[in-house]
Amino acid sequence: MERAKRKLEHIEYALATGQSRLHGFDDIVFVHNSLPDVSTTQINLATQIGELSLSSPIFINAMTGGGGEATLKINEQLAYVAKQCGLAMAVGSQMAALNDERERASFAVIRQVNRDGIIFANLGSEATVEQAKRAIDMIEANALQIHLNVVQELVMPEGDRDFSKALRRIEQIVRGVEVPVIVKEVGFGMSKETAAKLANVGVIAVDVGGFGGTNFARIENERRARRLAYFERWGMSTTVSIAEIAQTVPNVSIIGSGGIQNALDVAKAIALGASAVGMAGYVLRLLVEEGIEKLMEEITLLHEDLTLIMTALGAKTIAKLQRVPLVIRGETHHWLHERGID
Ligand code: FNR
């Protein structure tokens, strides 16, 4: 029951702490194109993450499951929204559900609601190959996300303290399962060094989970007596994470995430090099505070706005959007310069 309580607290504190918008997107400016030579009807939002084909570059990122009735209801609604809006969707960590039959319903419902959609399974890097296979089978997943959340665990009083051999286990999972493996962060960002190691063991995509949106150090600090305040500003922003991986690690797809809230954020993440963009906290807030109809309306508008932005830039496809000219200024520019990437 401790774990179920934690899942509900994560939702409650994620909503309470909100999204900081420190993700760095204000540093990214598109070069205006007065002759885009394209019509809105020619814009195609389809994309690829490795071998996975998605009809939209936007997907609902991993959040919840296994916390009883409340999380079952949220997952059922998210799955319905994903189906109606044609979005891929990741489930929250399935670790508890592997050992507890009762926890499984809130995951199974996602596949029941969305029979033919693209769904990602989700486990931590402590998982074995056998656990990964069971998590994939549980929801007939099209891909597996493995989350890396060292700082979150360290701030969590009951969290893990031993992070040895995670890369080795990830490599074994990549070899042992039949679906593509995506490795993700949870709001602390990802460096080019980490991405290169993951690409070298066969991970098809890294989800940067950048700093600047949902802040799990703040969320976990709400749950403990002595705050570890130094972790609340810890991490690499979403823009620097995407940019440094895109410019130095060619053999991996990039998923941009961490604080994505509107179509301009989506377009900028893709223009920096992402193939797809995950949204978690913003989607959760709309669903819980404004309702399912409002969430679906908002996603329709996101697609409409992205189409308009791509038209203005003369980018008919996501592949073309990845190559439009842009200027990087401010802290993102400074970071890339210091890291020798400019
Ligand atoms: C998460 N996130 C998450 N990630 C993961 O891999 N497994 C999980 O179980 C969860 N659980 C979870 C619960 C809640 C309530 C939230 C808000 C988020 C992290 C999520 O997928 C994402 O990486 C971060 O939230 C950063 O993205 P946003 O929220 O800034 O768009």
Tab-separated table of C-alpha atoms and ligand atoms in Angstrom, residues 7 10-12 14 19 61-64 91-94 122-123 145-147 152 184-187 207 209-210 212-216 219 257-260 278-282 284, ligand 1:
chain	number	residue	atom	x	y	z
A	7	LYS	CA	1.928	7.005	-6.807
A	10	HIS	CA	3.456	11.888	-7.167
A	11	ILE	CA	0.313	12.964	-9.007
A	12	GLU	CA	-0.734	15.355	-6.241
A	14	ALA	CA	3.311	17.054	-9.676
A	19	GLN	CA	5.986	23.171	-14.618
A	61	ASN	CA	4.836	10.249	-21.645
A	62	ALA	CA	5.028	7.774	-18.756
A	63	MET	CA	3.039	8.694	-15.676
A	64	THR	CA	1.004	6.341	-13.711
A	91	VAL	CA	2.558	3.731	-19.262
A	92	GLY	CA	4.018	4.442	-15.802
A	93	SER	CA	6.470	2.052	-14.162
A	94	GLN	CA	5.157	-1.508	-14.210
A	122	ASN	CA	7.992	1.163	-18.688
A	123	LEU	CA	10.448	-0.187	-16.101
A	145	GLN	CA	10.989	2.535	-22.049
A	146	ILE	CA	13.609	2.087	-19.335
A	147	HIS	CA	13.760	5.065	-16.993
A	152	GLN	CA	14.772	11.122	-7.866
A	184	LYS	CA	14.523	7.966	-20.679
A	185	GLU	CA	15.316	10.440	-17.952
A	186	VAL	CA	12.584	11.925	-15.766
A	187	GLY	CA	13.374	15.667	-15.663
A	207	ASP	CA	14.263	10.487	-24.278
A	209	GLY	CA	13.613	14.107	-19.984
A	210	GLY	CA	15.164	17.534	-19.582
A	212	GLY	CA	12.698	22.684	-16.730
A	213	GLY	CA	9.317	20.979	-16.578
A	214	THR	CA	8.117	18.561	-13.911
A	215	ASN	CA	10.719	18.557	-11.133
A	216	PHE	CA	11.017	15.246	-9.297
A	219	ILE	CA	8.160	16.437	-5.702
A	257	SER	CA	10.790	16.063	-23.378
A	258	GLY	CA	10.812	18.024	-20.146
A	259	GLY	CA	8.386	20.896	-19.802
A	260	ILE	CA	6.787	20.742	-23.263
A	278	GLY	CA	6.838	13.532	-24.975
A	279	MET	CA	4.465	15.426	-22.690
A	280	ALA	CA	3.662	14.299	-19.140
A	281	GLY	CA	2.926	16.946	-16.482
A	282	TYR	CA	1.060	19.311	-18.803
A	284	LEU	CA	-1.895	15.350	-16.503
B	1	FNR	C1	6.157	10.719	-14.156
B	1	FNR	N1	7.259	10.277	-14.891
B	1	FNR	C2	7.544	8.918	-14.945
B	1	FNR	N2	8.497	8.438	-15.787
B	1	FNR	C3	8.749	7.116	-15.883
B	1	FNR	O1	9.580	6.726	-16.679
B	1	FNR	N3	8.053	6.220	-15.106
B	1	FNR	C4	7.083	6.617	-14.227
B	1	FNR	O2	6.463	5.785	-13.567
B	1	FNR	C5	6.810	8.008	-14.135
B	1	FNR	N4	5.862	8.487	-13.259
B	1	FNR	C6	5.467	9.808	-13.309
B	1	FNR	C7	4.370	10.256	-12.565
B	1	FNR	C8	3.923	11.571	-12.665
B	1	FNR	C9	2.742	12.005	-11.882
B	1	FNR	C10	4.604	12.474	-13.543
B	1	FNR	C11	4.148	13.906	-13.708
B	1	FNR	C12	5.693	12.046	-14.270
B	1	FNR	C13	8.158	11.229	-15.591
B	1	FNR	C14	7.639	11.669	-16.954
B	1	FNR	O3	7.522	10.599	-17.855
B	1	FNR	C15	8.566	12.744	-17.581
B	1	FNR	O4	9.812	12.179	-17.876
B	1	FNR	C16	8.789	13.949	-16.678
B	1	FNR	O5	7.603	14.264	-15.973
B	1	FNR	C17	9.230	15.181	-17.463
B	1	FNR	O6	8.274	15.542	-18.443
B	1	FNR	P1	7.202	16.737	-18.223
B	1	FNR	O7	6.282	16.302	-17.111
B	1	FNR	O8	7.983	17.946	-17.846
B	1	FNR	O9	6.471	16.827	-19.531
